[in-house]
mmCIF file of C-alpha atoms and ligand atoms in Angstrom:
data_model
loop_
_atom_site.group_PDB
_atom_site.id
_atom_site.type_symbol
_atom_site.label_atom_id
_atom_site.label_comp_id
_atom_site.label_asym_id
_atom_site.label_seq_id
_atom_site.Cartn_x
_atom_site.Cartn_y
_atom_site.Cartn_z
ATOM 1 C CA LEU M 1 -12.491 -25.063 10.804
ATOM 2 C CA LYS M 2 -9.185 -24.358 12.909
ATOM 3 C CA LYS M 3 -9.215 -28.525 13.624
ATOM 4 C CA VAL M 4 -8.577 -28.238 9.615
ATOM 5 C CA PHE M 5 -5.492 -25.294 10.002
ATOM 6 C CA ASP M 6 -4.012 -26.476 12.070
ATOM 7 C CA LYS M 7 -3.307 -29.587 10.318
ATOM 8 C CA VAL M 8 -1.839 -27.941 8.048
ATOM 9 C CA ARG M 9 0.059 -26.407 9.939
ATOM 10 C CA ASP M 10 1.204 -29.867 11.454
ATOM 11 C CA VAL M 11 2.071 -31.187 8.548
ATOM 12 C CA LYS M 12 4.214 -28.218 7.602
ATOM 13 C CA SER M 13 6.715 -28.184 11.555
ATOM 14 C CA ARG M 14 6.346 -31.955 10.535
ATOM 15 C CA TRP M 15 8.312 -31.273 6.876
ATOM 16 C CA GLU M 16 10.518 -29.002 8.854
ATOM 17 C CA TYR M 17 11.332 -31.130 12.036
ATOM 18 C CA GLY M 18 11.524 -33.513 9.000
ATOM 19 C CA LEU M 19 14.588 -32.190 7.591
ATOM 20 C CA ARG M 20 15.895 -31.046 10.570
ATOM 21 C CA ASN M 21 15.988 -35.149 12.053
ATOM 22 C CA ILE M 22 17.129 -35.722 8.232
ATOM 23 C CA PHE M 23 21.097 -34.216 9.887
ATOM 24 C CA SER M 24 21.068 -36.243 12.535
ATOM 25 C CA ASP M 25 24.242 -38.353 14.066
ATOM 26 C CA GLU M 26 25.287 -40.652 11.510
ATOM 27 C CA PRO M 27 26.836 -41.746 9.210
ATOM 28 C CA ILE M 28 26.820 -40.287 5.993
ATOM 29 C CA THR M 29 25.385 -42.579 3.521
ATOM 30 C CA ASP M 30 24.028 -42.958 0.021
ATOM 31 C CA GLU M 31 20.368 -43.572 1.505
ATOM 32 C CA PHE M 32 21.126 -40.278 3.662
ATOM 33 C CA PHE M 33 21.554 -38.351 0.119
ATOM 34 C CA GLU M 34 18.859 -40.156 -1.431
ATOM 35 C CA ARG M 35 16.204 -39.271 2.440
ATOM 36 C CA LEU M 36 17.375 -35.448 1.300
ATOM 37 C CA GLU M 37 16.613 -35.387 -1.697
ATOM 38 C CA GLU M 38 13.443 -37.181 -1.654
ATOM 39 C CA HIS M 39 12.410 -34.805 1.590
ATOM 40 C CA LEU M 40 13.227 -31.811 -0.693
ATOM 41 C CA ILE M 41 11.116 -33.333 -3.573
ATOM 42 C CA ALA M 42 7.756 -33.462 -1.450
ATOM 43 C CA GLY M 43 8.019 -29.944 0.656
ATOM 44 C CA ASP M 44 8.004 -28.360 -3.442
ATOM 45 C CA VAL M 45 11.873 -27.613 -3.849
ATOM 46 C CA GLY M 46 11.345 -29.005 -7.232
ATOM 47 C CA VAL M 47 12.908 -32.372 -8.989
ATOM 48 C CA ALA M 48 15.750 -30.588 -10.542
ATOM 49 C CA LEU M 49 17.237 -28.256 -8.121
ATOM 50 C CA ALA M 50 17.063 -30.786 -5.105
ATOM 51 C CA GLU M 51 18.818 -32.781 -7.498
ATOM 52 C CA ARG M 52 21.252 -30.267 -7.566
ATOM 53 C CA LEU M 53 21.474 -29.648 -4.294
ATOM 54 C CA VAL M 54 22.164 -32.808 -3.358
ATOM 55 C CA SER M 55 25.137 -33.330 -5.832
ATOM 56 C CA ASP M 56 26.549 -30.200 -3.908
ATOM 57 C CA LEU M 57 26.415 -31.999 -1.334
ATOM 58 C CA LYS M 58 27.830 -34.957 -1.516
ATOM 59 C CA ARG M 59 30.486 -33.409 -3.914
ATOM 60 C CA HIS M 60 31.255 -31.125 -0.536
ATOM 61 C CA ALA M 61 30.894 -34.133 1.888
ATOM 62 C CA GLN M 62 33.568 -36.461 0.047
ATOM 63 C CA GLU M 63 36.366 -33.073 -0.953
ATOM 64 C CA LYS M 64 35.941 -32.696 2.746
ATOM 65 C CA ARG M 65 36.068 -36.216 3.186
ATOM 66 C CA LEU M 66 33.212 -36.271 5.857
ATOM 67 C CA SER M 67 31.987 -38.755 7.363
ATOM 68 C CA ASN M 68 28.960 -37.749 9.858
ATOM 69 C CA ALA M 69 25.407 -36.105 8.399
ATOM 70 C CA THR M 70 25.319 -33.294 11.285
ATOM 71 C CA GLU M 71 28.706 -31.752 9.895
ATOM 72 C CA LEU M 72 26.366 -31.203 6.337
ATOM 73 C CA LYS M 73 23.804 -28.959 7.848
ATOM 74 C CA GLU M 74 26.125 -25.948 8.336
ATOM 75 C CA ARG M 75 27.628 -26.309 5.423
ATOM 76 C CA PHE M 76 23.652 -27.237 3.223
ATOM 77 C CA GLY M 77 22.576 -23.950 5.572
ATOM 78 C CA GLN M 78 24.679 -22.045 3.963
ATOM 79 C CA MET M 79 23.935 -23.527 0.866
ATOM 80 C CA LEU M 80 20.014 -22.413 0.906
ATOM 81 C CA LYS M 81 21.154 -18.920 1.998
ATOM 82 C CA ASP M 82 23.741 -18.225 -0.195
ATOM 83 C CA MET M 83 20.805 -18.533 -2.768
ATOM 84 C CA LEU M 84 18.165 -16.963 -1.063
ATOM 85 C CA GLY M 85 20.357 -13.723 -1.569
ATOM 86 C CA GLU M 86 21.546 -14.449 -4.626
ATOM 87 C CA GLY M 87 17.935 -14.230 -5.283
ATOM 88 C CA LEU M 88 17.201 -11.902 -3.569
ATOM 89 C CA GLY M 89 19.631 -9.802 -5.410
ATOM 90 C CA GLY M 90 20.068 -5.701 -5.784
ATOM 91 C CA ALA M 91 16.866 -5.738 -4.663
ATOM 92 C CA SER M 92 17.600 -6.595 -0.856
ATOM 93 C CA LYS M 93 16.822 -3.166 0.423
ATOM 94 C CA GLY M 94 13.159 -4.453 -1.208
ATOM 95 C CA LEU M 95 10.852 -1.795 -1.732
ATOM 96 C CA SER M 96 12.250 1.783 -1.835
ATOM 97 C CA PHE M 97 11.587 4.754 -3.781
ATOM 98 C CA ASN M 98 13.592 7.528 -5.197
ATOM 99 C CA GLY M 99 11.535 9.644 -6.920
ATOM 100 C CA PRO M 100 8.373 11.347 -5.675
ATOM 101 C CA VAL M 101 5.928 8.692 -6.680
ATOM 102 C CA GLY M 102 6.324 5.062 -6.335
ATOM 103 C CA LEU M 103 3.822 2.422 -7.742
ATOM 104 C CA ILE M 104 3.543 -1.442 -6.655
ATOM 105 C CA LEU M 105 0.966 -3.025 -8.749
ATOM 106 C CA LEU M 106 -0.222 -6.180 -7.300
ATOM 107 C CA ILE M 107 -0.590 -9.606 -9.746
ATOM 108 C CA GLY M 108 -1.646 -12.229 -9.514
ATOM 109 C CA VAL M 109 -3.731 -14.796 -9.846
ATOM 110 C CA ASN M 110 -7.405 -14.550 -8.316
ATOM 111 C CA GLY M 111 -7.763 -16.097 -4.841
ATOM 112 C CA SER M 112 -4.329 -15.630 -4.245
ATOM 113 C CA GLY M 113 -4.825 -13.089 -1.928
ATOM 114 C CA LYS M 114 -4.019 -10.177 -3.307
ATOM 115 C CA THR M 115 -6.764 -7.512 -2.043
ATOM 116 C CA THR M 116 -5.703 -8.539 1.384
ATOM 117 C CA THR M 117 -2.255 -7.718 0.881
ATOM 118 C CA ALA M 118 -2.921 -4.994 -0.779
ATOM 119 C CA ALA M 119 -4.398 -3.523 2.875
ATOM 120 C CA LYS M 120 -1.335 -5.279 4.737
ATOM 121 C CA LEU M 121 1.043 -3.338 2.481
ATOM 122 C CA ALA M 122 -1.180 0.189 2.880
ATOM 123 C CA LYS M 123 -1.643 -0.444 6.140
ATOM 124 C CA LEU M 124 2.665 -0.807 6.519
ATOM 125 C CA LEU M 125 3.627 1.687 4.025
ATOM 126 C CA LYS M 126 1.275 4.494 5.503
ATOM 127 C CA GLY M 127 2.879 3.531 9.309
ATOM 128 C CA GLN M 128 6.208 4.309 7.839
ATOM 129 C CA GLY M 129 4.534 7.800 7.198
ATOM 130 C CA ASN M 130 3.881 7.023 3.712
ATOM 131 C CA ASN M 131 0.541 9.244 1.793
ATOM 132 C CA VAL M 132 -0.751 5.738 0.348
ATOM 133 C CA VAL M 133 -3.889 5.399 -2.177
ATOM 134 C CA LEU M 134 -4.970 2.079 -2.899
ATOM 135 C CA ALA M 135 -6.175 1.395 -6.908
ATOM 136 C CA ALA M 136 -9.258 -0.660 -7.682
ATOM 137 C CA ALA M 137 -8.138 -1.832 -10.873
ATOM 138 C CA ASP M 138 -9.501 -5.405 -10.914
ATOM 139 C CA THR M 139 -11.919 -3.441 -12.561
ATOM 140 C CA PHE M 140 -13.850 -6.758 -13.866
ATOM 141 C CA ARG M 141 -15.624 -8.417 -10.680
ATOM 142 C CA ALA M 142 -17.975 -5.110 -8.594
ATOM 143 C CA ALA M 143 -17.053 -7.185 -5.678
ATOM 144 C CA ALA M 144 -13.535 -6.878 -6.002
ATOM 145 C CA ILE M 145 -13.600 -2.940 -6.248
ATOM 146 C CA ASP M 146 -16.095 -2.898 -3.376
ATOM 147 C CA GLN M 147 -13.878 -5.338 -0.701
ATOM 148 C CA LEU M 148 -11.108 -2.772 -1.933
ATOM 149 C CA LYS M 149 -13.177 -0.137 -0.148
ATOM 150 C CA VAL M 150 -13.961 -2.466 2.611
ATOM 151 C CA TRP M 151 -10.173 -2.760 3.286
ATOM 152 C CA GLY M 152 -9.726 0.616 2.727
ATOM 153 C CA ALA M 153 -11.157 2.442 5.451
ATOM 154 C CA ARG M 154 -9.578 -0.420 7.215
ATOM 155 C CA ALA M 155 -6.675 0.519 6.478
ATOM 156 C CA GLY M 156 -7.080 4.002 6.673
ATOM 157 C CA VAL M 157 -5.897 5.142 2.941
ATOM 158 C CA ARG M 158 -7.584 6.725 0.163
ATOM 159 C CA VAL M 159 -9.455 3.934 -2.037
ATOM 160 C CA VAL M 160 -9.523 5.305 -6.123
ATOM 161 C CA ALA M 161 -12.166 3.240 -8.188
ATOM 162 C CA GLN M 162 -14.305 3.736 -10.832
ATOM 163 C CA ASP M 163 -17.184 1.779 -11.688
ATOM 164 C CA PRO M 164 -17.134 -2.188 -12.928
ATOM 165 C CA GLY M 165 -15.805 -2.802 -16.432
ATOM 166 C CA GLY M 166 -14.160 0.214 -16.982
ATOM 167 C CA ASP M 167 -10.152 0.693 -18.156
ATOM 168 C CA SER M 168 -8.412 -0.417 -15.096
ATOM 169 C CA ALA M 169 -5.422 1.121 -17.187
ATOM 170 C CA ALA M 170 -7.426 4.818 -16.416
ATOM 171 C CA VAL M 171 -7.665 4.142 -12.307
ATOM 172 C CA VAL M 172 -4.264 3.944 -12.156
ATOM 173 C CA TYR M 173 -3.694 6.279 -14.064
ATOM 174 C CA ASP M 174 -6.284 8.400 -12.079
ATOM 175 C CA ALA M 175 -4.588 7.750 -8.439
ATOM 176 C CA ILE M 176 -1.116 8.191 -9.665
ATOM 177 C CA GLN M 177 -1.988 11.996 -10.906
ATOM 178 C CA SER M 178 -4.272 12.202 -7.577
ATOM 179 C CA VAL M 179 -0.844 11.916 -5.659
ATOM 180 C CA LYS M 180 1.611 13.503 -8.989
ATOM 181 C CA SER M 181 1.661 16.995 -6.392
ATOM 182 C CA THR M 182 1.535 15.688 -2.869
ATOM 183 C CA GLY M 183 3.993 12.404 -3.690
ATOM 184 C CA GLY M 184 3.195 9.075 -2.812
ATOM 185 C CA ILE M 185 2.669 5.579 -3.464
ATOM 186 C CA VAL M 186 0.240 3.806 -4.866
ATOM 187 C CA ILE M 187 -0.859 0.441 -4.987
ATOM 188 C CA ALA M 188 -3.026 -1.260 -6.973
ATOM 189 C CA ASP M 189 -5.201 -3.848 -7.134
ATOM 190 C CA THR M 190 -5.155 -6.007 -10.546
ATOM 191 C CA ALA M 191 -7.618 -8.928 -12.220
ATOM 192 C CA GLY M 192 -6.711 -12.298 -11.641
ATOM 193 C CA ARG M 193 -8.667 -13.416 -14.669
ATOM 194 C CA LEU M 194 -10.345 -12.168 -17.847
ATOM 195 C CA HIS M 195 -12.581 -14.129 -20.072
ATOM 196 C CA THR M 196 -8.758 -16.349 -21.778
ATOM 197 C CA LYS M 197 -5.636 -15.703 -20.313
ATOM 198 C CA HIS M 198 -3.823 -13.443 -22.580
ATOM 199 C CA ASN M 199 -7.185 -10.614 -22.036
ATOM 200 C CA LEU M 200 -5.349 -10.692 -18.948
ATOM 201 C CA MET M 201 -1.754 -10.238 -19.820
ATOM 202 C CA GLU M 202 -2.619 -7.877 -22.328
ATOM 203 C CA GLU M 203 -4.589 -5.716 -19.644
ATOM 204 C CA LEU M 204 -2.004 -5.584 -17.039
ATOM 205 C CA ALA M 205 1.149 -5.022 -20.005
ATOM 206 C CA LYS M 206 -1.277 -1.785 -20.945
ATOM 207 C CA ILE M 207 -1.181 -1.468 -16.836
ATOM 208 C CA TYR M 208 2.456 -0.509 -16.892
ATOM 209 C CA ARG M 209 2.703 0.788 -20.321
ATOM 210 C CA VAL M 210 0.526 3.793 -19.401
ATOM 211 C CA ALA M 211 2.098 4.286 -15.688
ATOM 212 C CA ARG M 212 5.727 3.850 -17.056
ATOM 213 C CA ARG M 213 3.932 7.488 -18.808
ATOM 214 C CA ASP M 214 4.475 9.178 -15.207
ATOM 215 C CA VAL M 215 6.631 6.557 -13.329
ATOM 216 C CA GLY M 216 10.660 6.353 -13.706
ATOM 217 C CA GLU M 217 10.837 2.048 -13.836
ATOM 218 C CA GLU M 218 12.645 1.935 -10.881
ATOM 219 C CA ASP M 219 10.005 3.104 -9.126
ATOM 220 C CA ILE M 220 7.275 0.523 -10.140
ATOM 221 C CA PHE M 221 7.319 -2.454 -8.657
ATOM 222 C CA PRO M 222 5.053 -5.565 -9.976
ATOM 223 C CA LEU M 223 4.688 -7.995 -7.143
ATOM 224 C CA LEU M 224 3.391 -11.668 -7.467
ATOM 225 C CA VAL M 225 0.606 -12.959 -5.079
ATOM 226 C CA LEU M 226 1.099 -16.227 -4.290
ATOM 227 C CA ASP M 227 -0.742 -18.860 -2.634
ATOM 228 C CA ALA M 228 1.988 -20.722 -0.796
ATOM 229 C CA ILE M 229 -0.038 -23.950 -1.563
ATOM 230 C CA THR M 230 0.963 -23.351 -4.812
ATOM 231 C CA GLY M 231 4.149 -25.305 -4.832
ATOM 232 C CA GLN M 232 6.076 -26.059 -8.042
ATOM 233 C CA ASN M 233 3.212 -24.176 -9.844
ATOM 234 C CA ALA M 234 4.727 -20.897 -8.443
ATOM 235 C CA ILE M 235 7.112 -21.085 -10.847
ATOM 236 C CA SER M 236 4.955 -21.513 -14.413
ATOM 237 C CA GLN M 237 2.456 -18.706 -13.081
ATOM 238 C CA ALA M 238 5.499 -16.761 -12.159
ATOM 239 C CA ARG M 239 6.624 -17.070 -15.353
ATOM 240 C CA SER M 240 3.318 -15.948 -17.865
ATOM 241 C CA PHE M 241 3.049 -12.782 -15.396
ATOM 242 C CA ASN M 242 6.527 -12.399 -15.591
ATOM 243 C CA GLY M 243 5.880 -11.989 -19.653
ATOM 244 C CA ALA M 244 3.147 -9.345 -18.908
ATOM 245 C CA MET M 245 6.073 -7.381 -16.359
ATOM 246 C CA PRO M 246 8.978 -7.328 -15.135
ATOM 247 C CA LEU M 247 8.175 -8.730 -11.709
ATOM 248 C CA ARG M 248 10.798 -7.291 -9.203
ATOM 249 C CA GLY M 249 9.023 -9.043 -5.924
ATOM 250 C CA VAL M 250 6.842 -12.044 -4.605
ATOM 251 C CA VAL M 251 4.719 -12.187 -1.600
ATOM 252 C CA LEU M 252 3.933 -15.967 0.176
ATOM 253 C CA THR M 253 0.712 -15.452 0.911
ATOM 254 C CA LYS M 254 -0.987 -17.866 3.543
ATOM 255 C CA PHE M 255 2.464 -18.928 4.867
ATOM 256 C CA ASP M 256 0.700 -19.305 7.703
ATOM 257 C CA HIS M 257 -1.190 -22.542 7.196
ATOM 258 C CA THR M 258 -0.011 -24.551 3.772
ATOM 259 C CA ALA M 259 3.886 -23.728 3.156
ATOM 260 C CA LYS M 260 6.308 -26.369 3.142
ATOM 261 C CA GLY M 261 8.937 -24.097 2.620
ATOM 262 C CA GLY M 262 9.958 -25.180 -1.040
ATOM 263 C CA ALA M 263 8.854 -23.142 -3.009
ATOM 264 C CA VAL M 264 10.350 -20.218 -1.667
ATOM 265 C CA LEU M 265 13.964 -21.975 -2.340
ATOM 266 C CA ALA M 266 12.316 -23.142 -6.951
ATOM 267 C CA LEU M 267 11.508 -19.595 -6.460
ATOM 268 C CA SER M 268 14.302 -17.876 -5.315
ATOM 269 C CA SER M 269 16.604 -20.362 -7.460
ATOM 270 C CA GLU M 270 14.641 -20.449 -10.997
ATOM 271 C CA LEU M 271 13.602 -16.007 -11.564
ATOM 272 C CA LYS M 272 15.968 -14.371 -9.562
ATOM 273 C CA VAL M 273 12.724 -13.000 -7.676
ATOM 274 C CA PRO M 274 13.352 -12.019 -4.274
ATOM 275 C CA VAL M 275 10.573 -13.051 -1.761
ATOM 276 C CA LEU M 276 9.999 -9.885 0.189
ATOM 277 C CA TYR M 277 6.824 -11.014 2.628
ATOM 278 C CA VAL M 278 4.918 -13.829 3.620
ATOM 279 C CA GLY M 279 1.066 -13.157 4.068
ATOM 280 C CA ILE M 280 0.604 -14.950 7.672
ATOM 281 C CA GLY M 281 -2.857 -14.488 8.239
ATOM 282 C CA GLU M 282 -6.572 -13.494 7.459
ATOM 283 C CA GLY M 283 -6.363 -9.812 9.373
ATOM 284 C CA ILE M 284 -3.935 -6.294 8.527
ATOM 285 C CA ASP M 285 -1.631 -7.115 10.365
ATOM 286 C CA ASP M 286 -0.846 -10.690 9.078
ATOM 287 C CA MET M 287 2.325 -9.894 7.182
ATOM 288 C CA ALA M 288 5.719 -10.137 7.530
ATOM 289 C CA PRO M 289 9.188 -8.941 5.802
ATOM 290 C CA PHE M 290 10.744 -12.123 4.178
ATOM 291 C CA SER M 291 14.951 -13.115 5.917
ATOM 292 C CA PRO M 292 16.210 -15.962 4.849
ATOM 293 C CA ASP M 293 18.436 -16.392 7.338
ATOM 294 C CA ASP M 294 15.357 -16.180 9.351
ATOM 295 C CA PHE M 295 13.581 -18.942 6.474
ATOM 296 C CA VAL M 296 17.287 -21.439 6.721
ATOM 297 C CA GLU M 297 16.972 -21.257 10.606
ATOM 298 C CA ASP M 298 14.011 -22.009 11.102
ATOM 299 C CA LEU M 299 13.734 -24.959 8.151
ATOM 300 C CA LEU M 300 16.976 -26.346 9.941
ATOM 301 C CA GLY M 301 16.712 -25.680 13.826
HETATM 302 P P1 GDP C 1 -7.608 -12.218 -4.301
HETATM 303 O O1 GDP C 1 -8.599 -12.733 -5.308
HETATM 304 O O2 GDP C 1 -6.155 -12.239 -4.645
HETATM 305 O O3 GDP C 1 -7.796 -10.171 -3.666
HETATM 306 O O4 GDP C 1 -7.333 -12.751 -2.500
HETATM 307 P P2 GDP C 1 -8.125 -12.366 -1.366
HETATM 308 O O5 GDP C 1 -7.827 -10.967 -0.825
HETATM 309 O O6 GDP C 1 -9.473 -11.861 -1.552
HETATM 310 O O7 GDP C 1 -7.953 -13.491 -0.734
HETATM 311 C C1 GDP C 1 -8.133 -14.531 -0.719
HETATM 312 C C2 GDP C 1 -8.602 -14.997 0.355
HETATM 313 O O8 GDP C 1 -7.772 -15.276 1.881
HETATM 314 C C3 GDP C 1 -9.469 -14.213 1.493
HETATM 315 O O9 GDP C 1 -10.032 -15.199 2.106
HETATM 316 C C4 GDP C 1 -8.409 -14.029 2.487
HETATM 317 O O10 GDP C 1 -8.783 -13.826 4.077
HETATM 318 C C5 GDP C 1 -7.417 -15.096 2.383
HETATM 319 N N1 GDP C 1 -5.971 -14.913 3.071
HETATM 320 C C6 GDP C 1 -5.227 -13.975 1.522
HETATM 321 N N2 GDP C 1 -3.774 -14.090 2.801
HETATM 322 C C7 GDP C 1 -3.869 -15.010 3.318
HETATM 323 C C8 GDP C 1 -3.397 -15.369 4.522
HETATM 324 O O11 GDP C 1 -1.584 -14.539 4.114
HETATM 325 N N3 GDP C 1 -3.220 -16.110 5.352
HETATM 326 C C9 GDP C 1 -4.617 -16.993 5.923
HETATM 327 N N4 GDP C 1 -4.972 -17.732 6.363
HETATM 328 N N5 GDP C 1 -5.581 -16.689 4.006
HETATM 329 C C10 GDP C 1 -4.876 -15.323 3.542
#
């Protein structure tokens, strides 16, 4: 298994390395732009965005009468940083709560890493001195409830749960009531699949509706948990979930062994939803805040 991971990691670094290589000390030619565009598409940036980035860069090269590819590297890095910065929008503060109760709703398809992320966030926020409670709102799978309880113990936080088959909105409601007098942050792990997609979106919308009676909209953070390998599919997933509740951020999981990175750019550019954290392993501490600047530095070296 380790070999497989190493291999994927290798693919990732090869993509980054390749991008760095494209901006090498050579004349700017049409072939240079073609290579760059192909490389971006291969890295999950998406065709439309790759074309846009390349044509902006081409215009810049013409306006400034640049002749060497290395001269374009800084400009390209700045373009990416600006784009990621725009995506961060007003949420650049990340998770911040005004009222006594904050709610984080983790949504995403099964297997994307919601339960693991719930635990990682719980430990992080508890470590910052918050009263944190996990809500087992994936009531559809008994195993999911048990798993969250195990993670809750590891993170050292309380888990609010009902029996399998219960009402997920009621679980979140209970969790909110349990911290109302003292103040605190509820992190809800939700279902990733029900009988139909329509069902799931209805259920998620109901959780949000019910929670809003007690918690101000500015203190509710629906975060999309997305497997970094999802690539271009990420956009359509994000759109569907965004229909159920207004997404305020993304946690990109499995960045340690699958990411080619382009999905971050695509998400930021198309949805204006910030990537807040990246998951970098299966352990409870394997999560890092996402920094656009570091990301671009990494990419272009
Ligand atoms: P859920 O179905 O969305 O709740 O997903 P889980 O939290 O159960 O995670 C699914 C699988 O992905 C598990 O095997 C996790 O250990 C693994 N996983 C989650 N996040 C990460 C990550 O950031 N890196 C790696 N390598 N594995 C992860």
